[in-house]
Tab-separated table of C-alpha atoms in Angstrom:
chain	number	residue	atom	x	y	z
R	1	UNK	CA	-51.816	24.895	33.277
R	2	UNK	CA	-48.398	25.231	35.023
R	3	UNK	CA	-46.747	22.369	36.679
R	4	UNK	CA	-43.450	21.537	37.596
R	5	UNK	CA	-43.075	17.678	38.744
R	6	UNK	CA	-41.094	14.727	39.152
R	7	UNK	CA	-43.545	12.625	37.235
R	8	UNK	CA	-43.495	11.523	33.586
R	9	UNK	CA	-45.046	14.302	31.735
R	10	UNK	CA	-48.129	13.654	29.647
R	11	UNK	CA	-47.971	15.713	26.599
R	12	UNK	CA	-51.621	14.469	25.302
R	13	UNK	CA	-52.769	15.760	28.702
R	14	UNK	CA	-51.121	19.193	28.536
R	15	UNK	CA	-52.063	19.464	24.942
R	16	UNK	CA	-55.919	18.651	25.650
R	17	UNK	CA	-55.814	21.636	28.288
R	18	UNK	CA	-55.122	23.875	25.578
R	19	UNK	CA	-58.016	22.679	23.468
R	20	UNK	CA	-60.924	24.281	22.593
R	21	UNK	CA	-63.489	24.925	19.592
R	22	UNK	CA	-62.263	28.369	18.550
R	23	UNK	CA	-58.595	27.191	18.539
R	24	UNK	CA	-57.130	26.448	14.432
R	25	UNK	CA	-53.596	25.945	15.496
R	26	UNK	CA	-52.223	23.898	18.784
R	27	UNK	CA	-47.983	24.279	18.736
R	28	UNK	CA	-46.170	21.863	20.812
R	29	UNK	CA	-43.129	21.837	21.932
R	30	UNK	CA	-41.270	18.885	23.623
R	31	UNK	CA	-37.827	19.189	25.211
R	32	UNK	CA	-36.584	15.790	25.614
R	33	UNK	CA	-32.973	14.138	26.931
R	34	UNK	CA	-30.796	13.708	24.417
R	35	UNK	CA	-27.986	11.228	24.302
R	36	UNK	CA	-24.909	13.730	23.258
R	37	UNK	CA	-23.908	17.082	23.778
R	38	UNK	CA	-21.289	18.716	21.153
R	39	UNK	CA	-18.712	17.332	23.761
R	40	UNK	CA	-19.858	14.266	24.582
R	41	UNK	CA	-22.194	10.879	25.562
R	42	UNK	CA	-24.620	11.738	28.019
R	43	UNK	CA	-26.098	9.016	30.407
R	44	UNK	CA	-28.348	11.143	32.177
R	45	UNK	CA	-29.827	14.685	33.135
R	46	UNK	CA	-30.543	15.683	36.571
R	47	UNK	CA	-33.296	18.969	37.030
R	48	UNK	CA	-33.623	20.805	39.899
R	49	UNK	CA	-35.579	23.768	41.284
R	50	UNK	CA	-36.034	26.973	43.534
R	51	UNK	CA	-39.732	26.372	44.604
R	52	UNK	CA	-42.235	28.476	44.620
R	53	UNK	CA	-39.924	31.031	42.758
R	54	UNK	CA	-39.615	29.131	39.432
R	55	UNK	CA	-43.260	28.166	39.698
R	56	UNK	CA	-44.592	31.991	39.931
R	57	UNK	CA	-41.680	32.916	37.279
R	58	UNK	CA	-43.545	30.493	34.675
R	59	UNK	CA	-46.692	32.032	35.309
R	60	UNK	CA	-44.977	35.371	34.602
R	61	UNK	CA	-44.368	33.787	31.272
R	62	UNK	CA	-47.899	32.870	31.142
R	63	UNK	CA	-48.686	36.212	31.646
R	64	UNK	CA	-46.630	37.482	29.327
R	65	UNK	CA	-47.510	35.298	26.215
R	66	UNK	CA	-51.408	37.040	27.518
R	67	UNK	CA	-50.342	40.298	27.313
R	68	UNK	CA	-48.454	40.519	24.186
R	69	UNK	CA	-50.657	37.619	21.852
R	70	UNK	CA	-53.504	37.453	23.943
R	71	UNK	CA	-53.505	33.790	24.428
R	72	UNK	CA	-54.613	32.322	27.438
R	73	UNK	CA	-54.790	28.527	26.217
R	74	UNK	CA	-51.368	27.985	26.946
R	75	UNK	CA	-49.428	25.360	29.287
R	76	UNK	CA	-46.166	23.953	30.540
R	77	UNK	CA	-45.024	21.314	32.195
R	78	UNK	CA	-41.171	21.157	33.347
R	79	UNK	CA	-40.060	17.878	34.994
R	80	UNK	CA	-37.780	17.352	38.025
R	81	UNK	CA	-35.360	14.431	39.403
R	82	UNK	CA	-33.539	11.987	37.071
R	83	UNK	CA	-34.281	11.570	33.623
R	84	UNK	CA	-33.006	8.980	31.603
R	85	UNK	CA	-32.481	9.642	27.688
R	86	UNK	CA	-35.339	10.385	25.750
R	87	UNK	CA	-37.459	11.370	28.715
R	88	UNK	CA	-38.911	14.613	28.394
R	89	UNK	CA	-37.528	17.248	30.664
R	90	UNK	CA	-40.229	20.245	29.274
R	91	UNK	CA	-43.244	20.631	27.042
R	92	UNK	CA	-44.906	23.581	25.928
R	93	UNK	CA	-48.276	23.712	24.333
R	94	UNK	CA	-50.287	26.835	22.983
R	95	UNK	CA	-53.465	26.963	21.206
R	96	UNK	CA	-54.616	29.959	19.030
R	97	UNK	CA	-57.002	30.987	16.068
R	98	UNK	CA	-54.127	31.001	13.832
R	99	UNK	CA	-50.751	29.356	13.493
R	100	UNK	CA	-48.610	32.072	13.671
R	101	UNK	CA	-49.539	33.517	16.920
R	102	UNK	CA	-49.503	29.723	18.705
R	103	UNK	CA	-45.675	29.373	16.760
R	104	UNK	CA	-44.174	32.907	18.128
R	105	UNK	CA	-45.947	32.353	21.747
R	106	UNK	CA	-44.342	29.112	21.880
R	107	UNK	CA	-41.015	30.134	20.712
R	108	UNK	CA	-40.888	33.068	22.560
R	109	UNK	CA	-41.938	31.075	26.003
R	110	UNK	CA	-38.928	28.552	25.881
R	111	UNK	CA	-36.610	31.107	25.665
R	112	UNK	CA	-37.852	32.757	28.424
R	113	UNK	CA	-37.984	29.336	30.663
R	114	UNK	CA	-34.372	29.534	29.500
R	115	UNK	CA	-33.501	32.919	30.826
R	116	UNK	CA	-35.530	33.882	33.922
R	117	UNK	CA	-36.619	30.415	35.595
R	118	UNK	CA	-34.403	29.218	38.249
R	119	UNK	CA	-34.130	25.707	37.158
R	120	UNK	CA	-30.537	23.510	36.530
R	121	UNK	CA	-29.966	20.993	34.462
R	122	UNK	CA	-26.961	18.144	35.583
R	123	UNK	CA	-25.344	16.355	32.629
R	124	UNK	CA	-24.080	12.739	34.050
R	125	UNK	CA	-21.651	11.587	31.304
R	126	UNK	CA	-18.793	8.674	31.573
R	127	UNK	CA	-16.289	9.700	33.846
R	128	UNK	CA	-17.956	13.081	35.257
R	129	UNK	CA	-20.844	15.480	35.542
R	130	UNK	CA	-21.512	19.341	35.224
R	131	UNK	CA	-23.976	21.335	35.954
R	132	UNK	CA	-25.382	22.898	32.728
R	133	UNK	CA	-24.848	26.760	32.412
R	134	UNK	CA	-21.621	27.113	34.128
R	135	UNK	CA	-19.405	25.120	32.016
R	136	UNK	CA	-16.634	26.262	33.628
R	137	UNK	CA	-17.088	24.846	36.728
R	138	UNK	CA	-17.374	21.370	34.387
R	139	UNK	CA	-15.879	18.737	37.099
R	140	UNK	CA	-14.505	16.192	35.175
R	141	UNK	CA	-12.485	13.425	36.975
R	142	UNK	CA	-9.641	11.398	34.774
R	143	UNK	CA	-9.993	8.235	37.149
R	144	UNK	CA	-13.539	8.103	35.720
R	145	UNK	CA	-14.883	8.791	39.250
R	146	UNK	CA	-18.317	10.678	39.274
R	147	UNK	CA	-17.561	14.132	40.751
R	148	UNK	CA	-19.729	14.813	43.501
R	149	UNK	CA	-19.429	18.931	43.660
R	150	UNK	CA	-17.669	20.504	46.033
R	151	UNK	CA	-14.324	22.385	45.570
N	1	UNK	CA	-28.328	53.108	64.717
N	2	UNK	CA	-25.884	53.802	67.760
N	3	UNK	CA	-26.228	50.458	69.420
N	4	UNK	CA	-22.509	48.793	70.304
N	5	UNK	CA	-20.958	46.720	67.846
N	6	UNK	CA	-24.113	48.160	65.211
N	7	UNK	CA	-27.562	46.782	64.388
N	8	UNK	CA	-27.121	43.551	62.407
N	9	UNK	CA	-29.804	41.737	60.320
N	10	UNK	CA	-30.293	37.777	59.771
N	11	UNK	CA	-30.592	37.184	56.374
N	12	UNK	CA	-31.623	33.248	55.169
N	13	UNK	CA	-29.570	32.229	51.990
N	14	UNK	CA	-30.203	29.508	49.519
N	15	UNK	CA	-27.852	28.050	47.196
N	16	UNK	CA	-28.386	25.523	44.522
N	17	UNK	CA	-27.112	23.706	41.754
N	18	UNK	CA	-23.197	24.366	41.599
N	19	UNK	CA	-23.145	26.610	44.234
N	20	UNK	CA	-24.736	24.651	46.824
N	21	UNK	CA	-22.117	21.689	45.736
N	22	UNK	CA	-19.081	24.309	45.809
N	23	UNK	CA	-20.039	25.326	49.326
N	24	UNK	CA	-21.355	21.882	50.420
N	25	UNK	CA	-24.429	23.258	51.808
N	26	UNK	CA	-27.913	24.336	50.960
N	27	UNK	CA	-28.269	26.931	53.595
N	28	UNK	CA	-26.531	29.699	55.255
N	29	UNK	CA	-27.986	32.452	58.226
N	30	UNK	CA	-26.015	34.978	57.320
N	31	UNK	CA	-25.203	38.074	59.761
N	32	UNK	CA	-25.102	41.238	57.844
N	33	UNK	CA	-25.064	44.726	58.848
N	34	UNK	CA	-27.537	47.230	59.165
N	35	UNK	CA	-28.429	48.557	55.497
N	36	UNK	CA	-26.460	45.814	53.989
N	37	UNK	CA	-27.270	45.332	50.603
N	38	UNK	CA	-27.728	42.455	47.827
N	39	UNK	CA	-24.149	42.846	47.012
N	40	UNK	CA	-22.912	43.141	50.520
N	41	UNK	CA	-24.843	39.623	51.033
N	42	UNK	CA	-22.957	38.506	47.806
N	43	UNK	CA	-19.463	39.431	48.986
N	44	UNK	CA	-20.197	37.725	52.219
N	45	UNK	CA	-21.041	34.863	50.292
N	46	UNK	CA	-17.383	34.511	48.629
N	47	UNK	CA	-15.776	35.528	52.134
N	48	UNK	CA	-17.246	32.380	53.123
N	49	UNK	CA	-17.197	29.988	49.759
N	50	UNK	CA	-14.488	31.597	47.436
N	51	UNK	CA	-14.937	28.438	45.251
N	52	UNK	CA	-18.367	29.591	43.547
N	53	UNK	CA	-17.368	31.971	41.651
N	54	UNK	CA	-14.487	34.398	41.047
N	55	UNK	CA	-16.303	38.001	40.510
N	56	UNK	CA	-19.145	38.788	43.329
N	57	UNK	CA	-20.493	41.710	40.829
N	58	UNK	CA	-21.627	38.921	38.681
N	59	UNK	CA	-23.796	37.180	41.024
N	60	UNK	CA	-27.422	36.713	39.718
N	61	UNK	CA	-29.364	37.424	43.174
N	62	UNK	CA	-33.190	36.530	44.238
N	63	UNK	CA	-34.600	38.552	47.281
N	64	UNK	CA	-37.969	36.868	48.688
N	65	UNK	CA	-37.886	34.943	45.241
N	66	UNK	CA	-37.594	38.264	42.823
N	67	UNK	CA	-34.924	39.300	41.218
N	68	UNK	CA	-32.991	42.113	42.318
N	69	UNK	CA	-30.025	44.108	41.308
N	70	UNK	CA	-27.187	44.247	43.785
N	71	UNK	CA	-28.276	47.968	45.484
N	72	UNK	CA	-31.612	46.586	46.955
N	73	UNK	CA	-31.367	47.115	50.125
N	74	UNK	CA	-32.263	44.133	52.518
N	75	UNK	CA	-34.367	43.611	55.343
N	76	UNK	CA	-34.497	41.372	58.097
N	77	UNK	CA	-35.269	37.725	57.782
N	78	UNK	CA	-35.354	38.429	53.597
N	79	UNK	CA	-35.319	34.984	51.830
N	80	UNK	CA	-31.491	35.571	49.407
N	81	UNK	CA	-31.057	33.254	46.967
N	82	UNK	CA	-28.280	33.158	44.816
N	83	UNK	CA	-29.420	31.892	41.521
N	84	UNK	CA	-26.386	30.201	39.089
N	85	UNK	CA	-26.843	29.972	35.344
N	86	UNK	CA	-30.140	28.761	34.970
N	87	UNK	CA	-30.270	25.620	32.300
N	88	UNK	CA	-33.751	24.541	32.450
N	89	UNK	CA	-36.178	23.889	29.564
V	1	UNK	CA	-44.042	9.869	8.031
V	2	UNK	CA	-46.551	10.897	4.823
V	3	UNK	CA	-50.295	9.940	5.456
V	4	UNK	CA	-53.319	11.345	3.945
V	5	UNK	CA	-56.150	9.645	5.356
V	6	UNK	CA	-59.777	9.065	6.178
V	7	UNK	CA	-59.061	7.652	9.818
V	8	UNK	CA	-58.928	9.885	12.633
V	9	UNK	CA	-55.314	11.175	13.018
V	10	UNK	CA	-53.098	9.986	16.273
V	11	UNK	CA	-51.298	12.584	17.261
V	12	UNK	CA	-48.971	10.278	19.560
V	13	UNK	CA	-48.272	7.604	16.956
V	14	UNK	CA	-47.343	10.783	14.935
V	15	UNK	CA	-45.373	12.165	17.402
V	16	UNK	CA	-43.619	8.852	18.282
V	17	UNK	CA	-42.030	8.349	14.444
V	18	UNK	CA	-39.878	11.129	14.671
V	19	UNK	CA	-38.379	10.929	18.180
V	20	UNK	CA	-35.220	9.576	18.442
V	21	UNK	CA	-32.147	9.653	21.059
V	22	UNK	CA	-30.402	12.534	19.654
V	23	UNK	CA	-33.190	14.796	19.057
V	24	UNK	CA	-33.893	17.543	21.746
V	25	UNK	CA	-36.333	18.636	20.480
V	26	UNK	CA	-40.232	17.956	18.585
V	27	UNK	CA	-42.094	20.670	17.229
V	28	UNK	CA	-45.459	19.581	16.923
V	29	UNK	CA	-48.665	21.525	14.733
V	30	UNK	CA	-52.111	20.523	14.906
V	31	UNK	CA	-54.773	22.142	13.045
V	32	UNK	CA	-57.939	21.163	14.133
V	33	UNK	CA	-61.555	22.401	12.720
V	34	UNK	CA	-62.583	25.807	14.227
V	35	UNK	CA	-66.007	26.298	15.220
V	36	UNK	CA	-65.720	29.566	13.141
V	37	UNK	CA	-64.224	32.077	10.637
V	38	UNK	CA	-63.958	35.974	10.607
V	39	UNK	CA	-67.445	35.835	8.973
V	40	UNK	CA	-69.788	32.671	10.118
V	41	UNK	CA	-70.335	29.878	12.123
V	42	UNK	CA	-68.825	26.770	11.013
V	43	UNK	CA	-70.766	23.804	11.418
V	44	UNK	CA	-68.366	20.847	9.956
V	45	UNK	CA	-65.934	20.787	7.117
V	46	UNK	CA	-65.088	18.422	4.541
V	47	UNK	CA	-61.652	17.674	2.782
V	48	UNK	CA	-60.785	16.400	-0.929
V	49	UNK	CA	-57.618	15.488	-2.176
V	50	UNK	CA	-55.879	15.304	-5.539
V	51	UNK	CA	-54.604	11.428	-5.384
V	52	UNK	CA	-51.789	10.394	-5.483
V	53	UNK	CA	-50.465	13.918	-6.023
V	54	UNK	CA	-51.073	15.142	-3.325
V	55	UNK	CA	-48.699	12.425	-1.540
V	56	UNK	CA	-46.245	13.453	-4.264
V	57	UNK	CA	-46.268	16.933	-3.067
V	58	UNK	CA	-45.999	16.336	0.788
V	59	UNK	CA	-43.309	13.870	0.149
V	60	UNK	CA	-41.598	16.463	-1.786
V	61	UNK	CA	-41.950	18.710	1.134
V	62	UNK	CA	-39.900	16.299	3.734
V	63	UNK	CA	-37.425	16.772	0.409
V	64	UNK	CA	-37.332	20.188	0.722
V	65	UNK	CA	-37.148	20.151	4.857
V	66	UNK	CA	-34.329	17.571	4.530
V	67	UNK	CA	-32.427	19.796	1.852
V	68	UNK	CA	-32.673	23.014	4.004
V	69	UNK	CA	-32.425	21.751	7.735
V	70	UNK	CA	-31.089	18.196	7.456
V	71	UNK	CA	-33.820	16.745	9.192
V	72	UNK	CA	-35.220	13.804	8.352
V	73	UNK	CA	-37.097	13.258	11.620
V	74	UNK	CA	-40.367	14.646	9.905
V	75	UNK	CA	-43.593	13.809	9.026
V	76	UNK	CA	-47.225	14.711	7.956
V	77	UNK	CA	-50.431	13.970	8.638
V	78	UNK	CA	-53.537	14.460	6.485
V	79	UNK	CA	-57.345	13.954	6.796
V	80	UNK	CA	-59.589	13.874	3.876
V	81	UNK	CA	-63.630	13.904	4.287
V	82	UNK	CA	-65.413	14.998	7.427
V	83	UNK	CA	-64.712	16.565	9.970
V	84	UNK	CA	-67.133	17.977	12.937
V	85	UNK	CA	-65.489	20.668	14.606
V	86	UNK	CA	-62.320	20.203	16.947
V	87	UNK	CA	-61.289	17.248	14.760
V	88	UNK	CA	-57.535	17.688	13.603
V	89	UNK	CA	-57.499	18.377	9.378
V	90	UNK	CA	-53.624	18.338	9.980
V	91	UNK	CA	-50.785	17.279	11.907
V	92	UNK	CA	-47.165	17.951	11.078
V	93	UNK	CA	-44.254	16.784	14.038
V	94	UNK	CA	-40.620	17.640	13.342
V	95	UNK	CA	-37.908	16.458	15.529
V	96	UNK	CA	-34.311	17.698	15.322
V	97	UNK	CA	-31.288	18.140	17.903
V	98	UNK	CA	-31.746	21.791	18.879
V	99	UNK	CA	-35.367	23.693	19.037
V	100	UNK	CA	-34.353	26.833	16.553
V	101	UNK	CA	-34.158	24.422	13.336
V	102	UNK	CA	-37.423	22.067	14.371
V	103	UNK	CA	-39.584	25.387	14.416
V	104	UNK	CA	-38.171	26.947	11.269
V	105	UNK	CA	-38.937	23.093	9.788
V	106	UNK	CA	-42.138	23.111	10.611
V	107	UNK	CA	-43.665	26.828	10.164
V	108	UNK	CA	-41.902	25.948	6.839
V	109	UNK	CA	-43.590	22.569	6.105
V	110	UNK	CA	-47.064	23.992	7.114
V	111	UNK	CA	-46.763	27.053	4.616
V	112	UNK	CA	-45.863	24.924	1.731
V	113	UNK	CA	-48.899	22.452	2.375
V	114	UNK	CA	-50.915	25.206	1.924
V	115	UNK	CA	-49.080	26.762	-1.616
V	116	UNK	CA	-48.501	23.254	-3.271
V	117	UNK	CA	-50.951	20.089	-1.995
V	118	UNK	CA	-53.648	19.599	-3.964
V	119	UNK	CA	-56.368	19.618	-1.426
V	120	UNK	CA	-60.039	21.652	-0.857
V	121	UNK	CA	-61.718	22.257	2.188
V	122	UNK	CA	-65.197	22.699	1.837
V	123	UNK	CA	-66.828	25.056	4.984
V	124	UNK	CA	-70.262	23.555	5.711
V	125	UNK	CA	-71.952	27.069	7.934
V	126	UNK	CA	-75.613	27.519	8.193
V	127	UNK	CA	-77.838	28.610	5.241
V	128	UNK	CA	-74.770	27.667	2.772
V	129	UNK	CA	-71.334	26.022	1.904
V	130	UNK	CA	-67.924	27.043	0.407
V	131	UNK	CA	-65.270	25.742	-0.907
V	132	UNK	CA	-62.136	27.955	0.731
V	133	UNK	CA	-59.517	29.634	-1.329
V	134	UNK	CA	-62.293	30.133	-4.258
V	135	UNK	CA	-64.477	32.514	-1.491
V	136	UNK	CA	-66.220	34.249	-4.777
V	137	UNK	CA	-67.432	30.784	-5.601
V	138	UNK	CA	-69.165	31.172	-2.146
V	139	UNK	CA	-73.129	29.877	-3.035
V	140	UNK	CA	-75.198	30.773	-0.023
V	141	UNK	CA	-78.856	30.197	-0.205
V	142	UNK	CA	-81.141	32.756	1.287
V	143	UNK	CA	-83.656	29.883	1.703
V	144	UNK	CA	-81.323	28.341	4.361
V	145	UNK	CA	-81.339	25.086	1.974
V	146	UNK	CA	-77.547	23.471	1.415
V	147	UNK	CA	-75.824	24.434	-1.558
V	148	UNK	CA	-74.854	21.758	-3.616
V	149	UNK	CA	-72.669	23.230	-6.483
V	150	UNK	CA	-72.879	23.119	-9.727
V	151	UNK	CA	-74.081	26.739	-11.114
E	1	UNK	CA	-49.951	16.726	-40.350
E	2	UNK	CA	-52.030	16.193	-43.697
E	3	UNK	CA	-54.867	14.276	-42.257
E	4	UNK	CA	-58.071	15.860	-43.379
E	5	UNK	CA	-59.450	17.311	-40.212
E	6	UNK	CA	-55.966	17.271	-38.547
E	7	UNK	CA	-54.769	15.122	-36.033
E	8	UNK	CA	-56.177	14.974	-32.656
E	9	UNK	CA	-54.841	14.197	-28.782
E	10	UNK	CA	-57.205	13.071	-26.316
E	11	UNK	CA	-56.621	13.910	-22.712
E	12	UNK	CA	-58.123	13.245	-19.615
E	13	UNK	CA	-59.762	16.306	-17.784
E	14	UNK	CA	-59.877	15.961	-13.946
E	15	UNK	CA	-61.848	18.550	-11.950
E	16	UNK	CA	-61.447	18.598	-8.263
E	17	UNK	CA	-64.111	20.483	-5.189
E	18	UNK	CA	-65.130	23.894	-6.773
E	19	UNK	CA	-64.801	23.463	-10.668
E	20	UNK	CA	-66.325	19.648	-10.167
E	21	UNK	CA	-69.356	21.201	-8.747
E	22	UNK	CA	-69.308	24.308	-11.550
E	23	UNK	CA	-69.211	21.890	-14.098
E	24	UNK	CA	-71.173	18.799	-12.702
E	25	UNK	CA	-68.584	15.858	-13.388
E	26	UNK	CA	-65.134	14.753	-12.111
E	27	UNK	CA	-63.786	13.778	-15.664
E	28	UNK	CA	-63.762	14.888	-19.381
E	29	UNK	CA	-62.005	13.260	-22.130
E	30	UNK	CA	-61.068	16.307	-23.821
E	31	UNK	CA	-60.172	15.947	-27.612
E	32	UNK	CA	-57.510	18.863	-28.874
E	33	UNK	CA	-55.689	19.348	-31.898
E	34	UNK	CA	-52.170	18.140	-32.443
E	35	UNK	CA	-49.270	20.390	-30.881
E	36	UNK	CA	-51.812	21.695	-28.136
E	37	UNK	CA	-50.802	22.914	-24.855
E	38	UNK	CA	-51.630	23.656	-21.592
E	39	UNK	CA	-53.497	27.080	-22.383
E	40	UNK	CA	-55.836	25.064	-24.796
E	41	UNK	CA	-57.248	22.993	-22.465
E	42	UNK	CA	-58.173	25.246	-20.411
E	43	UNK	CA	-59.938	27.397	-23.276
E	44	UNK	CA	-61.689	24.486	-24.265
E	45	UNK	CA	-62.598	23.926	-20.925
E	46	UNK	CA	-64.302	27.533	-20.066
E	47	UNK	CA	-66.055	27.102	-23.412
E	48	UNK	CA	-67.369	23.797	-22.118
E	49	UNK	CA	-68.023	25.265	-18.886
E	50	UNK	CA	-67.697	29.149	-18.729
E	51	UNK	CA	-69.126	29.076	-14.798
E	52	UNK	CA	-65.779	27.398	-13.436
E	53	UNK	CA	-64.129	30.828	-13.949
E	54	UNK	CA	-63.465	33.999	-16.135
E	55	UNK	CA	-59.679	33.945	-17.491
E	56	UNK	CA	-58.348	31.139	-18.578
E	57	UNK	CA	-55.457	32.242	-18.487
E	58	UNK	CA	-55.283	32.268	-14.801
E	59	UNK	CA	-55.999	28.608	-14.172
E	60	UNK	CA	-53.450	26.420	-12.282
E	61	UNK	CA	-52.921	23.176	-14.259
E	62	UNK	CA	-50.836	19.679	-13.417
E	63	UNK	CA	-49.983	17.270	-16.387
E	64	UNK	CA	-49.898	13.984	-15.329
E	65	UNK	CA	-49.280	15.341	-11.245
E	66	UNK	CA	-46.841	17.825	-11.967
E	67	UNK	CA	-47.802	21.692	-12.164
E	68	UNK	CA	-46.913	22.960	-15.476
E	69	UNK	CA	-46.914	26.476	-17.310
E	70	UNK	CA	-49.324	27.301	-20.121
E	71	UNK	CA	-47.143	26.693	-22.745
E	72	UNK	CA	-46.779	22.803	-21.957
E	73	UNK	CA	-47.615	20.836	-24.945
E	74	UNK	CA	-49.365	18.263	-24.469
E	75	UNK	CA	-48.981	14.596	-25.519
E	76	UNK	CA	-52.227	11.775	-26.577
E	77	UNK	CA	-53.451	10.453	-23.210
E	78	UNK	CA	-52.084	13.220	-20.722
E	79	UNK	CA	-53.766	13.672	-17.451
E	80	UNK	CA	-54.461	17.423	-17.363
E	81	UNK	CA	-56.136	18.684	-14.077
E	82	UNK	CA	-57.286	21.433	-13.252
E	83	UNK	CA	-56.313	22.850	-9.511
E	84	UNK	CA	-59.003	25.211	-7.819
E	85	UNK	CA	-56.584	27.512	-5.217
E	86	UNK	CA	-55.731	24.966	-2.912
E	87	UNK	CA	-57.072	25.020	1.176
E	88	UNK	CA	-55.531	22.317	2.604
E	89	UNK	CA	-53.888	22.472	6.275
């Protein structure tokens, strides 16, 4: 199960499509807004997407976690559009005989979404916003005007 | 191949994120010439938007939604997508 | 969060009692009844605990999680008697601000439950029973009939 | 110390899954001699019931819910119980 979506996302959903009789161990992971940075107060995220490209380059993850654990009970669900804090922005679930396999699958999956799938992240915080990634193109505006991109 | 002014190909490119703010646009048809490559498209990019980034070698590039590395050649009509820091997750 | 329990455990109302604004991210392990082991067909299981000790020793655990990670957006789930298969024995959910620490936390948490809480699983399979982590104890009838201990 | 037969502690046994079933009950009241430890209860418990295991000396033990070495004395009234290698999880 792969989906990328501007819903809510349902982690007892993507969990129970990882589910099954031969499966010990289900490993979650939820991603979800957090109020602060190291910086600062955050007041909002804002995800967006290449589409289909970031859709096929999860599946490439799903491939991969086949290949090298041989675990095909394995979702994600990445979220789109304005989230507010707390909302979760990604979850993760894998499902193996054993632990150890469903907590190194897991692991090793979000750090791929991390590096190969083209999706940004927009931190909204008082007086400014940035686009996650590029910090230095962080435009911050002292009148406490949101920046709206753009040179 | 001998024609005028030289065969050029159309290339569609898609920015997002910061870039597409920095350049205040989405899309671009870009005009490129015959056996142009990734980074050809790339330093055509900055001719045009020199506010996305400083160093055109450093572009992260998607042709047709795959990742390439700036010698691929391009074709005609290819999908080029340049890809900022991703941040997802 | 420390239960040990009878009741059917919720993974959500689990889940909820760690999450808080300035976590990024839950880590979330369910073990659930498999349907089998490397050697038979499980049928249903059964769980016994050493009361209250056993409380005393997962409690000690969130100790030991606080003292190495600082989180104290943990907690543990136990059942005790039977399960069918696909019922969850265990659920542990950690929640910290970045992934790395809520993973460590909870591989962690799930290795000590299994080195320090007094509790017995009992394997119901066809023909037999066994108690697991005493496997020489293993008393299998040839008649097919149920074990029922003793010598 | 001096009385006739010596003086005796009385603890309370607990057996949990495995060693309940070996030896057919939950509890034992367990009388030792003054000064015992942990290593004689379990001696006098594999005498009582030599099918929970072979070597004493191997047994995991908690005193009143703490795990405690062999060499533990124990006091009148301790709860000594006997932990079968635990399967939780």
């Amino acid at each position: 199960m792969i989906t990328i979506t501007n819903d809510t996302l349902d982690t007892e959903v993507i969990t129970d499509s990882v589910k099954r009789d031969s499966n010990g161990a289900v490993v979650i992971f939820l991603g979800a807004t957090r109020d602060s940075t190291a910086e600062r107060k955050v007041l909002r995220l804002e995800y967006e997407a290449y589409r289909p490209m970031a859709d096929n380059q999860l599946a490439r993850i799903a491939d991969e976690v086949r290949e090298q654990w041989g675990i095909s009970d394995f979702a994600i669900a990445h979220r789109l559009g304005r989230l507010e804090i707390g909302d979760l922005s990604l979850v993760v679930a894998v499902a193996s005989p054993h632990r150890k396999e469903a907590f190194e699958a897991c692991a090793y999956a979000i750090d791929r979404i991390k590096q190969i799938v083209p999706i940004w992240k927009k931190e909204f915080f008082e007086g400014g916003e940035v686009w996650v990634g590029s910090q230095e193109d962080a435009c911050v505006k002292q009148d406490g005007s949101v920046a709206v991109g753009g040179d | 191949m001998g024609y005028g002014g030289g065969v050029r190909l159309i290339v569609r490119v898609k920015l997002f994120a910061s870039y597409k703010e920095k350049a205040g646009r989405a899309d671009i048809k870009m005009s490129l010439s015959d056996g142009a490559r990734v980074a050809d498209a790339a330093s055509e990019l900055l001719r045009l938007h020199p506010s996305i980034t400083e160093d055109a070698s450093r572009l992260t590039i998607a042709v047709n939604e795959e990742y390439q590395e700036h010698d691929y050649p391009l074709s005609d009509n290819d999908e080029v997508a340049f890809i900022p820091p991703v941040s997802g997750g």
